[in-house]
Amino acid sequence: MDEIKQRAREILSTMSLEEKAAQLLQVSYAGLTRVQAEEYARIGVGSFLHVFGEDARHLQEIAVSNKKVPLLFGIDAVHGHCLNRKGTVFPSQLSMACTFDIALVEEAASATAKEVSADGLHWAFSPVLCLGRDIRWGRVGETFGEDKYLAGELGAAMVRGYQGKDCSEKGKILACAKHYIGYGEATGARDSYDAEMTYRKVKSELLPPFERAVEEGCATVMTSQGSISGTPCTVDEKLLKDILRGDVNFDGFVVTDWRIVGSLLFAQRVASTFEEASKLVAESGSDMIMAWPEFAAAAVALVKEGELSEQVLDEAVEHILVVKLKAGLFENPYKEQSSDIIGCVEHQELSKKLSRECVTLLKNDGILPLSKKGMKIAVVGAQAEAVRDMYGDWTYFSHPRPNIDAMPERPYCTLLEGLREVAGEDFEVVYEKGCNMRSEFDGGVEKAVLLAKHSDVVVFAFGDTIYEVGEHKDRAKAELTLSQKKLFEALTETGTPIVSVMIASKPLCISEVDEGSAALLTAFNPGAYGGVALAEVIFGKINPSGKLSISFPYHVGQQPTYYNHLPGWHADSYVDTPKEPLYVFGEGLSYTRFEYTDEFFDEDTLTLRVKVKNVGERTGKETVQVYFRDLVSSVITPVKQLIAFEKIQLEAGEEKEVTFLFSAKDFSLIDRKERRIAEKGEFEVMVGGSSKDEDLRKVRFTIKEDVVF
Ligand code: BGC
């Protein structure tokens, strides 16, 4: 047994039954009076969430002076430490994923860790490793998009950024891989609803990002509020014990999601009393119980009545103590507490850098970049002034005490401000809102049309708002609001070319905007500096390099639409809608062009080499993407699956050879016996600048023997 486990057991042996049960609680600070919070600290609960700075320090002092195990403070720092109003706001995960830049995502997480720990806190409930494969789901913007490999690599980068090599070091915090598992797969994209699927699918499609996070040492995992084929994830022993602890080798602790005990009782109805629900949760493999403090009394009573073995509590407490020991809490229960770093200039610059890399150009008939000096640019659409939709969800105005009408504090840059700043004296930028985002009636359309008629180009800013995004905010329709649609239609009738800019949490169904625009770009919720980043791309100060982390459907009826779907559809298309999405995963244009040649796959070493040349006129970045397909397999496998990518920069005329080294496991599948296996046979490897067939060059190779992992 290792030293840390030994120490954990020693501490455990000194704890009373009541102390053990309290250690399993995570209490929400936001809903408590100060006196109530102090009482929880005094009895030695395991953790608080949503507490900051001095308040956290005060509670820790109480716990420590009462000789209790030090408290762990958790916070939803999911794209920056932005539940604190001074914290740096990075782009949303969906937006960050468009960078395909592992190092940059790690840097953002590392900056977030510094801010979280400077606020006296130890733990971020991030990364989100659910997949975003159905845009009706309210939480798609919190994911890294639709692909398991991309989510795994970026999730792993975040874990490294938060925890570093040693999570007890200054400026380092614990990561939390969530929501385990299948949370984004619910039928009809209904939040926290049932997902109909097999464990084989779980292991094949949804587990890999969690496996990557655990490989990087991720200290905690949060359960999903949903269920899989009728079994709530939080009480699914196969998921939590056999797969997570057994197959994946997870050795941290599992925290339930928000008020799960209540859900089991009142929503999912798999228990009829608090005690029954508490027993179910405790025995199924969760360790810490979020926001249901009644659990402690129920657990104590159950043990005393002989209904629950104390051993179950011991195991859970041990998991928690091991993590607390690794985090160095017993040596130093207090984090740094130096607020200078929260929102510091260096982190603001990093946020800006990320926003620039997130901007994804989806269409350009040649109108961009805008370069003709003296041009009159009509900016139209309420999203041009949006601040909250630059920030996205999980910031201080949406959590923990929602106040979404509150105006964010500077620094930030709206699209309109960004366009004005970058245009300087060289262009004339005029603005007309044209419509309200939520209203069905169009007040300002006429004024906007008049302005558009007398301008050289229209920048149309559109999207969704924070009111339509997040938990409890799933959509059945994914089109633009009527007011935005009508405004756009009227603008197209003016004949003035339109550059459309989407500021939205996730893809929407916007084929009419695509058709009517000369250019189209997005960065989803691009962070506090999204406005300037978008403007720099529009005026060509920077060359866009974002690639889509998620596909855009034509129509909501196509959902889910993801690039790595299975083959076998009889019709292979709808009678009324194309089969492929409007824009697909991996797509994104540049102001230069890249050419791929000389692809070669060495079967002995499983190495792919390809040459990439910048054949355009300016320096640019390209994400070289590698996909594969198993030509014949024992179970149906995707038409293609991403297995590697590398973002490179090339000057005009420059050529580079890019090399990717694989192992047989990269080409494996989960078979009917739920084993991971690379099956012998022929494979196709595809390399190029997007997941579209026409952008990919193909080579074949053979695996000669089955390899079981
Ligand atoms: C969400 C989690 C979040 C937790 C704590 C839950 O409702 O599903 O993602 O970490 O609340 O705020």
Coordinates of N, CA and C in Angstrom, one line a residue, residues 402-529:
P402 N -28.4 33.5 -10.0 CA -28.6 34.1 -11.3 C -29.1 35.5 -11.3
N403 N -28.4 36.3 -12.0 CA -28.8 37.7 -12.2 C -28.4 38.1 -13.6
I404 N -29.1 37.4 -14.6 CA -28.6 37.5 -15.9 C -28.9 38.9 -16.6
D405 N -29.7 39.7 -15.9 CA -29.9 41.0 -16.5 C -28.8 42.0 -16.0
A406 N -27.9 41.6 -15.1 CA -26.9 42.5 -14.6 C -25.9 42.7 -15.7
M407 N -25.4 43.9 -15.8 CA -24.4 44.2 -16.9 C -23.0 43.8 -16.4
P408 N -22.3 43.0 -17.2 CA -20.9 42.7 -16.9 C -20.0 43.9 -16.7
E409 N -19.0 43.7 -15.9 CA -18.0 44.8 -15.7 C -16.9 44.7 -16.8
R410 N -16.3 45.9 -17.1 CA -15.2 45.8 -18.0 C -14.1 45.0 -17.3
P411 N -13.1 44.5 -18.0 CA -12.9 44.7 -19.4 C -13.6 43.6 -20.3
Y412 N -14.1 44.2 -21.4 CA -14.7 43.3 -22.5 C -14.7 44.1 -23.7
C413 N -15.0 43.5 -24.8 CA -15.1 44.2 -26.1 C -16.2 43.6 -26.9
T414 N -17.2 44.4 -27.2 CA -18.3 43.9 -28.1 C -17.8 43.9 -29.5
L415 N -18.7 43.3 -30.4 CA -18.3 43.3 -31.8 C -18.2 44.7 -32.4
L416 N -19.3 45.5 -32.0 CA -19.3 46.9 -32.5 C -18.1 47.7 -32.1
E417 N -17.7 47.5 -30.8 CA -16.5 48.2 -30.3 C -15.3 47.7 -31.0
G418 N -15.2 46.4 -31.2 CA -14.0 45.8 -31.9 C -13.9 46.3 -33.3
L419 N -15.1 46.4 -34.0 CA -15.0 46.9 -35.4 C -14.6 48.3 -35.5
R420 N -15.1 49.1 -34.5 CA -14.7 50.5 -34.5 C -13.2 50.7 -34.2
E421 N -12.8 49.9 -33.3 CA -11.4 50.0 -32.9 C -10.4 49.6 -34.0
V422 N -10.7 48.5 -34.6 CA -9.8 48.0 -35.7 C -10.0 48.9 -36.9
A423 N -11.2 49.4 -37.2 CA -11.4 50.2 -38.4 C -10.6 51.5 -38.3
G424 N -10.5 52.0 -37.2 CA -9.8 53.3 -37.0 C -10.3 54.4 -37.9
E425 N -9.4 55.1 -38.6 CA -9.9 56.2 -39.5 C -10.1 55.7 -40.9
D426 N -9.7 54.4 -41.1 CA -9.7 53.9 -42.5 C -11.0 53.5 -43.1
F427 N -12.0 53.3 -42.2 CA -13.3 52.9 -42.6 C -14.4 53.6 -41.8
E428 N -15.5 53.8 -42.5 CA -16.6 54.4 -41.7 C -17.5 53.3 -41.2
V429 N -17.7 53.2 -39.8 CA -18.5 52.2 -39.2 C -19.7 52.8 -38.6
V430 N -20.9 52.4 -39.1 CA -22.2 53.0 -38.6 C -23.0 51.8 -38.1
Y431 N -23.9 52.1 -37.1 CA -24.6 51.0 -36.5 C -26.1 51.2 -36.4
E432 N -26.9 50.2 -36.6 CA -28.3 50.2 -36.4 C -28.7 48.8 -35.9
K433 N -29.3 48.8 -34.7 CA -29.6 47.6 -34.1 C -30.6 46.7 -34.9
G434 N -31.6 47.3 -35.5 CA -32.5 46.6 -36.4 C -33.6 45.7 -35.7
C435 N -33.2 45.0 -34.7 CA -34.2 44.2 -34.0 C -33.8 43.9 -32.6
N436 N -34.7 43.4 -31.8 CA -34.4 42.9 -30.5 C -34.2 41.4 -30.6
M437 N -33.3 40.9 -29.8 CA -33.0 39.4 -29.9 C -34.2 38.6 -29.6
R438 N -35.0 39.0 -28.6 CA -36.1 38.1 -28.1 C -37.4 38.4 -28.7
S439 N -37.6 39.7 -29.2 CA -38.9 40.1 -29.6 C -39.3 39.5 -31.0
E440 N -40.5 39.2 -31.1 CA -41.0 38.7 -32.4 C -41.3 39.8 -33.3
F441 N -41.4 41.1 -32.8 CA -41.7 42.2 -33.7 C -40.5 43.0 -34.0
D442 N -40.4 43.5 -35.2 CA -39.2 44.2 -35.6 C -39.4 45.7 -35.6
G443 N -38.8 46.3 -34.6 CA -38.9 47.7 -34.5 C -38.1 48.5 -35.6
G444 N -36.8 48.1 -35.6 CA -35.9 49.0 -36.3 C -35.5 48.5 -37.7
V445 N -36.3 47.6 -38.3 CA -35.9 47.0 -39.6 C -35.7 48.1 -40.7
E446 N -36.7 49.0 -40.7 CA -36.7 50.1 -41.8 C -35.4 50.9 -41.7
K447 N -35.0 51.3 -40.5 CA -33.8 52.1 -40.4 C -32.6 51.3 -40.8
A448 N -32.6 50.1 -40.4 CA -31.4 49.2 -40.7 C -31.3 49.1 -42.3
V449 N -32.5 48.9 -42.9 CA -32.5 48.7 -44.4 C -32.0 49.9 -45.1
L450 N -32.4 51.1 -44.6 CA -32.0 52.4 -45.2 C -30.5 52.5 -45.0
L451 N -30.0 52.2 -43.9 CA -28.5 52.3 -43.7 C -27.8 51.3 -44.6
A452 N -28.3 50.1 -44.7 CA -27.7 49.1 -45.5 C -27.6 49.5 -47.0
K453 N -28.7 50.1 -47.4 CA -28.8 50.6 -48.8 C -27.7 51.6 -49.2
H454 N -27.3 52.4 -48.2 CA -26.4 53.5 -48.4 C -25.0 53.1 -47.9
S455 N -24.7 51.8 -47.8 CA -23.4 51.3 -47.3 C -22.8 50.4 -48.3
D456 N -21.5 50.2 -48.2 CA -20.8 49.3 -49.1 C -20.9 47.8 -48.7
V457 N -21.0 47.6 -47.4 CA -21.1 46.3 -46.9 C -21.9 46.3 -45.6
V458 N -22.6 45.2 -45.3 CA -23.4 45.1 -44.1 C -22.6 44.0 -43.2
V459 N -22.4 44.3 -42.0 CA -22.0 43.3 -41.0 C -23.2 42.9 -40.2
F460 N -23.7 41.7 -40.4 CA -25.0 41.3 -39.7 C -24.6 40.4 -38.5
A461 N -24.9 40.9 -37.3 CA -24.5 40.2 -36.1 C -25.8 39.5 -35.5
F462 N -25.7 38.2 -35.4 CA -26.9 37.4 -35.0 C -26.4 36.3 -34.1
G463 N -27.4 35.5 -33.5 CA -27.1 34.4 -32.7 C -28.1 34.0 -31.7
D464 N -27.7 33.5 -30.6 CA -28.6 33.2 -29.5 C -28.2 33.9 -28.2
T465 N -29.0 33.9 -27.2 CA -28.7 34.7 -26.0 C -28.6 33.8 -24.8
I466 N -28.1 34.3 -23.8 CA -27.9 33.6 -22.5 C -29.2 33.1 -22.0
Y467 N -30.3 33.7 -22.4 CA -31.7 33.3 -21.9 C -32.1 31.9 -22.6
E468 N -31.4 31.6 -23.6 CA -31.7 30.3 -24.3 C -30.7 29.2 -24.1
V469 N -29.8 29.4 -23.2 CA -28.6 28.5 -23.1 C -28.5 28.0 -21.6
G470 N -28.0 26.8 -21.5 CA -27.7 26.2 -20.2 C -28.6 25.2 -19.7
E471 N -28.5 24.9 -18.4 CA -29.3 23.9 -17.8 C -30.8 24.3 -17.9
H472 N -31.7 23.4 -18.0 CA -33.1 23.7 -18.1 C -33.5 24.5 -19.4
K473 N -32.5 24.6 -20.3 CA -32.9 25.5 -21.5 C -32.6 24.7 -22.8
D474 N -33.2 23.6 -22.9 CA -33.1 22.8 -24.2 C -34.1 23.5 -25.2
R475 N -33.8 23.3 -26.5 CA -34.6 23.9 -27.5 C -35.2 22.8 -28.4
A476 N -36.4 23.0 -28.9 CA -37.0 22.1 -29.8 C -36.7 22.7 -31.2
K477 N -36.7 24.0 -31.3 CA -36.4 24.7 -32.5 C -35.0 25.2 -32.5
A478 N -34.3 25.2 -33.6 CA -32.9 25.7 -33.5 C -32.7 26.8 -34.5
E479 N -33.8 27.4 -35.0 CA -33.7 28.4 -35.9 C -33.4 29.8 -35.3
L480 N -33.2 30.8 -36.1 CA -33.1 32.1 -35.5 C -34.4 32.6 -35.0
T481 N -34.5 33.5 -34.1 CA -35.7 34.1 -33.7 C -36.3 34.8 -34.9
L482 N -37.7 34.9 -34.9 CA -38.4 35.5 -36.0 C -37.8 36.9 -36.3
S483 N -37.6 37.7 -35.2 CA -37.1 39.1 -35.4 C -35.8 39.1 -36.2
Q484 N -34.9 38.2 -35.9 CA -33.6 38.2 -36.6 C -33.8 37.7 -38.0
K485 N -34.7 36.7 -38.2 CA -34.9 36.2 -39.6 C -35.4 37.3 -40.5
K486 N -36.4 38.1 -39.9 CA -37.1 39.1 -40.7 C -36.1 40.2 -41.1
L487 N -35.2 40.5 -40.1 CA -34.2 41.6 -40.3 C -33.3 41.1 -41.4
F488 N -32.8 39.9 -41.3 CA -31.9 39.4 -42.3 C -32.5 39.4 -43.7
E489 N -33.7 38.9 -43.8 CA -34.4 38.9 -45.1 C -34.5 40.2 -45.7
A490 N -34.8 41.2 -44.9 CA -34.9 42.6 -45.4 C -33.5 43.1 -45.8
L491 N -32.5 42.7 -45.1 CA -31.2 43.2 -45.5 C -30.7 42.6 -46.9
T492 N -31.1 41.3 -47.1 CA -30.7 40.7 -48.3 C -31.4 41.4 -49.5
E493 N -32.6 41.9 -49.3 CA -33.3 42.6 -50.4 C -32.6 43.9 -50.8
T494 N -31.7 44.4 -50.0 CA -31.0 45.7 -50.4 C -30.0 45.4 -51.4
G495 N -29.5 44.2 -51.6 CA -28.4 43.9 -52.5 C -27.0 44.2 -52.0
T496 N -26.9 44.9 -50.9 CA -25.6 45.2 -50.3 C -25.0 43.9 -49.8
P497 N -23.7 43.6 -50.1 CA -23.2 42.3 -49.6 C -23.2 42.2 -48.1
I498 N -23.4 41.0 -47.6 CA -23.6 40.8 -46.2 C -22.5 39.9 -45.6
V499 N -21.8 40.4 -44.6 CA -20.9 39.6 -43.8 C -21.6 39.2 -42.5
S500 N -21.9 37.9 -42.4 CA -22.7 37.5 -41.2 C -21.8 37.0 -40.1
V501 N -22.0 37.5 -38.9 CA -21.2 37.1 -37.7 C -22.1 36.5 -36.7
M502 N -21.9 35.2 -36.4 CA -22.7 34.5 -35.4 C -22.1 34.5 -34.0
I503 N -22.8 35.1 -33.1 CA -22.3 35.0 -31.7 C -23.4 34.2 -30.9
A504 N -23.1 33.0 -30.7 CA -24.1 32.0 -30.2 C -23.4 30.9 -29.4
S505 N -24.1 30.3 -28.5 CA -23.5 29.3 -27.7 C -23.1 28.0 -28.5
K506 N -23.8 27.8 -29.6 CA -23.7 26.6 -30.3 C -24.2 26.8 -31.8
P507 N -24.1 25.8 -32.6 CA -24.6 25.9 -34.0 C -26.1 26.1 -33.9
L508 N -26.6 26.9 -34.9 CA -28.1 27.0 -35.1 C -28.4 26.6 -36.5
C509 N -29.6 26.5 -36.8 CA -30.0 26.1 -38.2 C -30.1 27.4 -39.0
I510 N -29.1 27.7 -39.8 CA -29.0 29.0 -40.4 C -28.7 28.9 -41.9
S511 N -29.4 27.9 -42.6 CA -29.0 27.8 -44.0 C -29.4 29.1 -44.8
E512 N -30.5 29.8 -44.3 CA -30.9 31.0 -45.1 C -29.9 32.1 -44.9
V513 N -29.2 32.1 -43.8 CA -28.2 33.1 -43.6 C -26.9 32.8 -44.4
D514 N -26.6 31.5 -44.4 CA -25.5 31.0 -45.2 C -25.7 31.4 -46.7
E515 N -26.9 31.1 -47.2 CA -27.2 31.4 -48.6 C -27.2 32.9 -48.9
G516 N -27.7 33.7 -48.0 CA -27.8 35.1 -48.3 C -26.5 35.9 -48.0
S517 N -25.5 35.3 -47.5 CA -24.3 36.0 -47.1 C -23.1 35.8 -48.0
A518 N -22.3 36.9 -48.1 CA -21.1 36.8 -48.9 C -20.0 36.1 -48.1
A519 N -20.1 36.3 -46.7 CA -19.2 35.6 -45.8 C -19.9 35.3 -44.5
L520 N -19.4 34.3 -43.8 CA -20.0 33.9 -42.6 C -18.9 33.5 -41.6
L521 N -18.9 34.0 -40.4 CA -18.0 33.5 -39.4 C -18.6 33.4 -38.0
T522 N -17.9 32.6 -37.2 CA -18.4 32.5 -35.8 C -17.2 32.2 -34.9
A523 N -17.5 32.4 -33.6 CA -16.5 31.9 -32.6 C -17.3 31.4 -31.4
F524 N -18.6 31.1 -31.6 CA -19.5 30.7 -30.5 C -19.5 31.8 -29.4
N525 N -19.4 31.4 -28.1 CA -19.2 32.4 -27.1 C -17.7 32.6 -26.9
P526 N -17.2 33.7 -27.5 CA -15.8 33.8 -27.8 C -15.0 34.4 -26.6
G527 N -15.6 34.7 -25.5 CA -14.9 35.3 -24.3 C -14.9 36.8 -24.3
A528 N -14.4 37.4 -23.3 CA -14.5 38.8 -23.1 C -14.0 39.6 -24.3
Y529 N -13.0 39.1 -25.0 CA -12.4 39.9 -26.1 C -12.9 39.4 -27.5

